[in-house]
Coordinates of C-alpha atoms and ligand atoms in Angstrom, one line a residue:
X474 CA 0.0 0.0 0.0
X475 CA 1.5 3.8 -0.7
X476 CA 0.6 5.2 2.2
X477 CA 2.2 7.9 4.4
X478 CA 2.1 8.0 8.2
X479 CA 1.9 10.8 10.6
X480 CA 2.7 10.6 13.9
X481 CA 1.1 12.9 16.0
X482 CA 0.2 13.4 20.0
X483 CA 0.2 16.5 21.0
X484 CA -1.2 20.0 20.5
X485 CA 0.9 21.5 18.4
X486 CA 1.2 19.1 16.0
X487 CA -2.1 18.9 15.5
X488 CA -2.0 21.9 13.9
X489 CA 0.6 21.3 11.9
X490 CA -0.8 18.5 10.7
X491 CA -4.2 19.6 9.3
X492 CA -2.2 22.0 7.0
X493 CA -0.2 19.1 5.4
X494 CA -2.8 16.1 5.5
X495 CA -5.2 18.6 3.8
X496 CA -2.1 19.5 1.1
X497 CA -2.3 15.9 0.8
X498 CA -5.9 14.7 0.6
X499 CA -6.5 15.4 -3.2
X500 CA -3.5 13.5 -4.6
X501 CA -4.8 10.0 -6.2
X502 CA -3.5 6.5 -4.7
X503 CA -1.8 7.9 -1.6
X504 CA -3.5 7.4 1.4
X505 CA -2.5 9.2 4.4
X506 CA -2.7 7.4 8.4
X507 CA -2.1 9.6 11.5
X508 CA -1.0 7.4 14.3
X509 CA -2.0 9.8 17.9
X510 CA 0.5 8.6 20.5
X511 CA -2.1 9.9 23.1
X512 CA 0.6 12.2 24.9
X513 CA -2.0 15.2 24.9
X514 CA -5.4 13.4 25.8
X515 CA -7.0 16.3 27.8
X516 CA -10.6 17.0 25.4
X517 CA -9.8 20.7 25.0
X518 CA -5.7 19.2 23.9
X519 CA -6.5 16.7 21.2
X520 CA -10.2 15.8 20.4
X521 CA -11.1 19.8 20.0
X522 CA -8.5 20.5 17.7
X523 CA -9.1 17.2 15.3
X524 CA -13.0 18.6 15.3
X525 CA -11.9 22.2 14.4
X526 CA -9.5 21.6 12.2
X527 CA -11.3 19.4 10.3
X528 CA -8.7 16.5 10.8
X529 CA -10.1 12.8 10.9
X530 CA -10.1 10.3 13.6
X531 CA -6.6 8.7 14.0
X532 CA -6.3 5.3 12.4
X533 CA -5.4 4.6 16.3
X534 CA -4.5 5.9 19.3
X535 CA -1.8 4.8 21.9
X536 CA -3.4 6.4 24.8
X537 CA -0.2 6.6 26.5
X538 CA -1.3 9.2 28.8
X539 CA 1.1 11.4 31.2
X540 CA 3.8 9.5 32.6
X541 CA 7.7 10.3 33.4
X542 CA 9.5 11.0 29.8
X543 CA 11.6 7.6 29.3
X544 CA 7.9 5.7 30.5
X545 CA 6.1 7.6 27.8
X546 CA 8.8 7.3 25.6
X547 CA 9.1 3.2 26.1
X548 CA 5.3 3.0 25.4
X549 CA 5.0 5.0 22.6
X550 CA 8.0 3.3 20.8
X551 CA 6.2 -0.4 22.0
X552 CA 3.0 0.6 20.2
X553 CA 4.5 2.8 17.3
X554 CA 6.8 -0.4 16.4
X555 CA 3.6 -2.6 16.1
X556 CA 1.5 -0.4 14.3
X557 CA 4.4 0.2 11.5
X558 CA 5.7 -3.7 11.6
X559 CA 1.4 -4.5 11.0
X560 CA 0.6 -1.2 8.2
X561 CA 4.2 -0.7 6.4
X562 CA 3.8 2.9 5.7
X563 CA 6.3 3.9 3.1
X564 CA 7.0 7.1 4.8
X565 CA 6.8 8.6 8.5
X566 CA 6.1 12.1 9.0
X567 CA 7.1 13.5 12.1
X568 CA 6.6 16.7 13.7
X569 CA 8.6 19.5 16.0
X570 CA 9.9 18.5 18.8
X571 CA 7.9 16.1 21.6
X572 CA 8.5 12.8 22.8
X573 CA 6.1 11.7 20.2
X574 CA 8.8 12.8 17.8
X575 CA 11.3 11.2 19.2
X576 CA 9.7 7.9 19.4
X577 CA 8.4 8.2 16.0
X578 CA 11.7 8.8 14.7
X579 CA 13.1 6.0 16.6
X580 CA 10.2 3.4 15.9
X581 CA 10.4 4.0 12.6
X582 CA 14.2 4.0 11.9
X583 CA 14.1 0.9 13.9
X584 CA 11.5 -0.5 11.4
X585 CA 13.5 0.5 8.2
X586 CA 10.6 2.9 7.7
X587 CA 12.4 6.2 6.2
X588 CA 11.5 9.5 8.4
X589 CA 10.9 13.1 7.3
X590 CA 11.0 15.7 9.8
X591 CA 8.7 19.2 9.6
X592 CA 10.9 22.0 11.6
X593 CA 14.0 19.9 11.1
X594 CA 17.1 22.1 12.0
X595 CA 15.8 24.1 15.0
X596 CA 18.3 24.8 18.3
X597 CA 18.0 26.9 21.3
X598 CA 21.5 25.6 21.8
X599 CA 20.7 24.1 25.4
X600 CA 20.7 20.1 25.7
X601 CA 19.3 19.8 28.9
X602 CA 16.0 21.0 27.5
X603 CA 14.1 17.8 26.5
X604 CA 12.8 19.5 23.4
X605 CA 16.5 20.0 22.3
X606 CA 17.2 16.5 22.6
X607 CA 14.0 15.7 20.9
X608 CA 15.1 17.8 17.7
X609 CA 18.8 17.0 17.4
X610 CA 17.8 12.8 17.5
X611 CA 15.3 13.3 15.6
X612 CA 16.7 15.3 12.7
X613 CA 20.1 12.8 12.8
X614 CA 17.5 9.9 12.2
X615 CA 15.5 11.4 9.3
X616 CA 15.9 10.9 5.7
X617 CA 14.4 14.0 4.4
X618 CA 14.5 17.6 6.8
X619 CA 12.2 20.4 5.7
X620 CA 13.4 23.6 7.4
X621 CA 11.2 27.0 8.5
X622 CA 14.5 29.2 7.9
X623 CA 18.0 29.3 6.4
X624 CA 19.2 29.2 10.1
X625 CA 18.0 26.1 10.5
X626 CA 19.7 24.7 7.2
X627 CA 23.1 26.2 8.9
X628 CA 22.7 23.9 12.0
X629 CA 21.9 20.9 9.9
X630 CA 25.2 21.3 7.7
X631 CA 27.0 22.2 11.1
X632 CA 26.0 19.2 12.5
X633 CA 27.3 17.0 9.2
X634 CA 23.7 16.4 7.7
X635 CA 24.4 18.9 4.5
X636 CA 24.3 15.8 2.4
X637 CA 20.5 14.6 3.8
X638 CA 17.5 15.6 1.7
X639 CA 17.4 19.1 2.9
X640 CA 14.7 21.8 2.1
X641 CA 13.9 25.1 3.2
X642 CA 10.2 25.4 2.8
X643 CA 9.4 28.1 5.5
X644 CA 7.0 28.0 8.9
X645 CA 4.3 25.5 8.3
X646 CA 2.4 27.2 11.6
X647 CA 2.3 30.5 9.3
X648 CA 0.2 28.3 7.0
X649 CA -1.6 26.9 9.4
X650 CA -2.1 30.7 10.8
X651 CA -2.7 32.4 7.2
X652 CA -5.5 29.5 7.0
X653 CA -7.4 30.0 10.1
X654 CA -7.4 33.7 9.9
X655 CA -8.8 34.0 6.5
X656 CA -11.5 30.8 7.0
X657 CA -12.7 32.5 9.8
X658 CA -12.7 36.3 10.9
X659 CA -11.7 37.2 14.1
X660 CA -14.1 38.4 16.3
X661 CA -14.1 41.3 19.2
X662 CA -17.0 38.8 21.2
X663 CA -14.1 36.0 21.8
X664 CA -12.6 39.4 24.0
X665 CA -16.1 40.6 25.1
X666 CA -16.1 36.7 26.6
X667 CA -13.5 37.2 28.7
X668 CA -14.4 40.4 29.6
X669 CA -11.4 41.8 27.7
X670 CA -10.8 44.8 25.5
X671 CA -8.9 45.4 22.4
X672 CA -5.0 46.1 23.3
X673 CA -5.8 46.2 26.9
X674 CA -4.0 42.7 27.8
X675 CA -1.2 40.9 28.5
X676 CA -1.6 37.5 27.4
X677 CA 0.6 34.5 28.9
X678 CA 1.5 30.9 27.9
X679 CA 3.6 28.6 30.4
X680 CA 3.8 24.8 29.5
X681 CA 7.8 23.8 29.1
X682 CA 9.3 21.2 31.3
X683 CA 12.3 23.8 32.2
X684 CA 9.5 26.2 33.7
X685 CA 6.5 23.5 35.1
X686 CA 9.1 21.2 36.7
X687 CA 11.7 24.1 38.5
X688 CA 9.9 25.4 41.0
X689 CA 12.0 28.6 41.5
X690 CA 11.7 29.5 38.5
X691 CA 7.8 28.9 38.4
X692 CA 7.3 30.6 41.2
X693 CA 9.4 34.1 40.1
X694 CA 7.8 33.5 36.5
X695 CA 4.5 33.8 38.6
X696 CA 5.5 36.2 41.0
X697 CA 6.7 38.3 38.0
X698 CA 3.4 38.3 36.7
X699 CA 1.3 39.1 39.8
X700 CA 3.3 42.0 39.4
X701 CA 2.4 42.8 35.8
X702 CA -1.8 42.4 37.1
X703 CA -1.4 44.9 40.0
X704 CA -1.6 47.2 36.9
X705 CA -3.3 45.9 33.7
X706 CA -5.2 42.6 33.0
X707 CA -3.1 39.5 32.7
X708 CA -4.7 36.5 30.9
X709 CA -3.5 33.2 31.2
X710 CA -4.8 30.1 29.7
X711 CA -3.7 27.5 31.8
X712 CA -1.7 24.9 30.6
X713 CA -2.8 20.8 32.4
X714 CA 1.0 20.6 33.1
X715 CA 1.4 24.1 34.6
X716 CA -1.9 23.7 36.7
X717 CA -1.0 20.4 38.1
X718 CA 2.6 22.1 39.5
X719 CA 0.4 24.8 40.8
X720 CA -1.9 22.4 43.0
X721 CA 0.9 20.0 43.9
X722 CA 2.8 23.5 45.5
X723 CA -0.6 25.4 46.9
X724 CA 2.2 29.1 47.8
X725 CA 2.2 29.1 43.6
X726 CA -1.8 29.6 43.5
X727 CA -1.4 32.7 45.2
X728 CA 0.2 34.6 42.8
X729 CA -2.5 33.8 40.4
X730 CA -5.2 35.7 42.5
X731 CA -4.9 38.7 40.3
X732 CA -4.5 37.0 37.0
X733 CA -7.8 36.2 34.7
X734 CA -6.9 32.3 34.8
X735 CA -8.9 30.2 32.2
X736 CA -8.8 27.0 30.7
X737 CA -6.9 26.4 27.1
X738 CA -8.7 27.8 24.3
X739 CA -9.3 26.0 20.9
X740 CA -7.2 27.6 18.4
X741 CA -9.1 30.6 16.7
X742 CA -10.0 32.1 20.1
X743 CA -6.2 31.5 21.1
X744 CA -5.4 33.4 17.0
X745 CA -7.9 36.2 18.9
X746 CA -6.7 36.4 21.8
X747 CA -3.1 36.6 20.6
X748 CA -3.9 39.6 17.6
X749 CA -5.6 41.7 20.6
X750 CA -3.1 41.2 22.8
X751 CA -1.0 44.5 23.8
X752 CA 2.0 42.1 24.7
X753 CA 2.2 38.1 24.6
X754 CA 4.6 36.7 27.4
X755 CA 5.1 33.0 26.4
X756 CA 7.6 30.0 26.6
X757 CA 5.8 28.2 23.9
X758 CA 8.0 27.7 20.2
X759 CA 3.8 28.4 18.4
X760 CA 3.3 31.3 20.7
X761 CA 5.7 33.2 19.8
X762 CA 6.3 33.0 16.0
X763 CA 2.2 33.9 16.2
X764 CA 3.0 36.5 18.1
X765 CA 5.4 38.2 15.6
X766 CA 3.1 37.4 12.9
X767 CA 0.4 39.1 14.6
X768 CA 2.8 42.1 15.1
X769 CA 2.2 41.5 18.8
X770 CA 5.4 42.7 21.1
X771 CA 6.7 39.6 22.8
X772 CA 8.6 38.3 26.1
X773 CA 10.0 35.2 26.1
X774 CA 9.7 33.0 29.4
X775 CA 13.1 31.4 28.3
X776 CA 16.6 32.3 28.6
X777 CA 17.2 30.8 24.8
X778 CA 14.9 30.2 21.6
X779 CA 15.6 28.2 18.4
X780 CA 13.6 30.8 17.0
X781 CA 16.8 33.3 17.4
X782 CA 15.5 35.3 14.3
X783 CA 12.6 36.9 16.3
X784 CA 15.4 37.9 18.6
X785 CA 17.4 39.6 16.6
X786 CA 14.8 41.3 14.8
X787 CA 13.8 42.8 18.3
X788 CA 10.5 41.4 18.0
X789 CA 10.6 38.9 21.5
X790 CA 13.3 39.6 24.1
X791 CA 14.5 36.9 26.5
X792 CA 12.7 37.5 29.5
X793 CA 14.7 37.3 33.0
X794 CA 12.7 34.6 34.7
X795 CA 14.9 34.7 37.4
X796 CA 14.3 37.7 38.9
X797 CA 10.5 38.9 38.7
X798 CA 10.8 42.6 39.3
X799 CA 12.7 42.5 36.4
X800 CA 10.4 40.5 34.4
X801 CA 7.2 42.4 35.3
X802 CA 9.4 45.6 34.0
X803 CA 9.9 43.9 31.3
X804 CA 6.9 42.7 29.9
X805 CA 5.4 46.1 30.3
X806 CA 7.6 47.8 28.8
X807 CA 7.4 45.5 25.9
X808 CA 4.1 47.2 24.9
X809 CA 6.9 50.2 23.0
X810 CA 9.1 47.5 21.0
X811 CA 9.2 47.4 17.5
X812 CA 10.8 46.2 14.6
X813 CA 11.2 45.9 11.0
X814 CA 8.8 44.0 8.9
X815 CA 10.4 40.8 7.6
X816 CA 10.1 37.6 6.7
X817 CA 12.5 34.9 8.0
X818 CA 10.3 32.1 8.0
X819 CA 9.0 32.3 4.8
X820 CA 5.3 33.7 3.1
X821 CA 3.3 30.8 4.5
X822 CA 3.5 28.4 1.5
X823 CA 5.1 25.3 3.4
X824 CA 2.2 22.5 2.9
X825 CA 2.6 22.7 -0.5
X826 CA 6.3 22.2 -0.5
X827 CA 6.5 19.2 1.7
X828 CA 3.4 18.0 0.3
X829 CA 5.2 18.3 -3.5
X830 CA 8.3 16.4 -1.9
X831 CA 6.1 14.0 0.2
X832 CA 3.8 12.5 -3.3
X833 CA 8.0 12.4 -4.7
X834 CA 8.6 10.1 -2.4
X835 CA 5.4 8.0 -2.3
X836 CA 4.5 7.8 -5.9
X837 CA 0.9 6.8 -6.7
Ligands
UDP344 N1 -2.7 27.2 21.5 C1 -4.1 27.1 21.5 N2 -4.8 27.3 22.7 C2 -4.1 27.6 23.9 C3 -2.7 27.8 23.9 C4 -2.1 27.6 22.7 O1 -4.7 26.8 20.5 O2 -4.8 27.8 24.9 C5 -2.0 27.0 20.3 C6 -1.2 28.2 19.8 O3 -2.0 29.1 19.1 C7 -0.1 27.6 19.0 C8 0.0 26.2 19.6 O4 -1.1 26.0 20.4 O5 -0.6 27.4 17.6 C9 1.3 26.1 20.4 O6 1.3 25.0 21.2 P1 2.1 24.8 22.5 O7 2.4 26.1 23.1 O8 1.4 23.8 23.3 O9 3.4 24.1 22.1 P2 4.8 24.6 21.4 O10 4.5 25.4 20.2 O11 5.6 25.2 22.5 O12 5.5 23.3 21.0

């Protein structure tokens, strides 16, 4: 059988994915199967985002819940290997940087099942971050890397993989952002909802593993942002992760007493939420790039990115979550940066590109 299989399992690359499956879905004899590893499983993480974006049932789904990393990891690559040993896909497609990456890449490697990797190339240049591991096994394993930026091609040939199928196709999430905003128009009742007005908001995301699992640095991210409320609104859509540190240490929860907490949104209300925004304070890789394609001013709960281009443009700084007076300065001050218009990670025509490569490589 030609088909193609895409591993997926959490949020982000669901998104992804509906840009590229639907690239995909016209071309004759290929048929496409999405293996969910079940590493997001919360309704408003996964089953919202395959109803909104139109994406269909998974062909299966692990349902390896939330465990430690190397446990997740161990039963992901137990049921990815028996799913590709039973369906032979011709071609894995894997995306960003989870564990369900990893374990795709590995699974499928291990099966003699070639690997192509969407936002191949990316670095923050710090190993200890699990994402950064993720990326750099991932991209060594794969057969064919499709890049978001010319920086990302540099780090490949850096790292010796110049002679791998390499191509720089651009940010598929700009797709994926282009899509959404012209399929549906934003609307000012998603802010009237949250009682929230145009510009008159600081919006924050806080999910990675070097945040949620450091307290300290939890607790001054938080501390930084009580700050930040004492004088304009502060919306956070609270992450599972992040809320489950909270409860577990109950002197976080009382920095959030000012904060408009909420649960995630579905992803035009978060494209809303994000255009309205007067500033964006985020450690999430989506988060930001949306940010700067919004032309939102954005603070980067990190002390690195892989998306260093948004850095040197001036358009996110690093945020010092170390020290929350500092941070709280920070993000409002934020509200006066700009930059010049440009376009590192392409025009928003990625989907196409892999999907041109992809129907290359699994002829009909
Ligand atoms: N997102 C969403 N609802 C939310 C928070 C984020 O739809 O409540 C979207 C966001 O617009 C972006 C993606 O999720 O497209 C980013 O995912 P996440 O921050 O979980 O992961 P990362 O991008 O850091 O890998």
């Amino acid at each position: 059988m030609n088909s193609l299989l895409h591993i997926v399992g959490a949020r982000p690359q669901f998104i992804k994915l509906a840009m590229i499956f639907r690239a995909l879905c016209h071309r004759p004899g290929l048929t496409q199967l999405v293996l969910h590893t079940g590493q997001h499983y919360d309704t408003n993480l996964s089953q919202d985002f395959f109803n909104d974006l139109e994406l269909p049932k998974p062909a299966i789904n692990l349902g390896v819940g939330s465990v430690g990393t190397s446990i997740q990891c161990a039963r992901m690559l137990e049921g990815i290997c028996h799913y590709v040993q039973r369906e032979r896909p011709r071609l894995t497609v894997l995306y960003g940087d989870t564990n369900s990456t990893l374990a795709g890449a590995l699974a499928a490697t291990q099966a003699g099942i070639p690997v192509a990797h969407v936002e191949a190339g990316m670095r923050c240049g710090n190993l200890y971050m699990p994402e950064e591991i993720n990326r750099v096994v991932t991209d060594h394993l794969s057969e064919i890397l499709f890049c978001a930026s010319e920086t990302a091609r540099a780090n490949l040939v850096n790292e010796g993989l110049g002679s791998r199928e390499v191509h720089v196709v651009g940010d598929i999430m700009l797709d994926c952002f282009n899509y959404e905003r012209a399929r549906r128009p934003l609307s000012l009742d998603t802010l009237a909802r949250y009682g929230l007005d145009p510009k008159g908001y600081i919006l924050v995301t806080i999910h990675r593993a070097e945040n949620t699992d450091d307290k300290e640095s939890l607790e001054s991210i938080l501390s930084g942002l009580a700050l930040v409320a004492a004088t304009q609104q502060v919306l956070l859509p609270l992450h599972p992760r992040t809320k489950a540190r909270i409860m577990e240490e109950p002197q976080l929860g009382r920095h959030l007493s000012n904060l408009k907490v909420i649960d995630p949104v579905g992803y035009h209300d978060m494209l809303t939420l994000e255009s309205y925004a007067r500033v964006i304070a985020t450690d999430s890789g989506g988060v930001q790039k949306e940010a700067f394609y919004c032309g939102v001013p954005c603070v980067l709960l990190r002390g690195t990115t892989e998306w260093r281009e948004l850095v040197d443009l001036g358009a996110a700084i690093l945020g010092n979550c170390k020290n929350p007076r500092i941070l709280a300065e920070q993000i409002v001050d934020a509200a006066h940066q700009r930059w010049e218009r440009s376009t590192p990670y392409g025009t928003g025509n990625a989907a196409n590109a892999i999907a041109e490569v992809l129907v290359r490589r699994v002829p009909s």
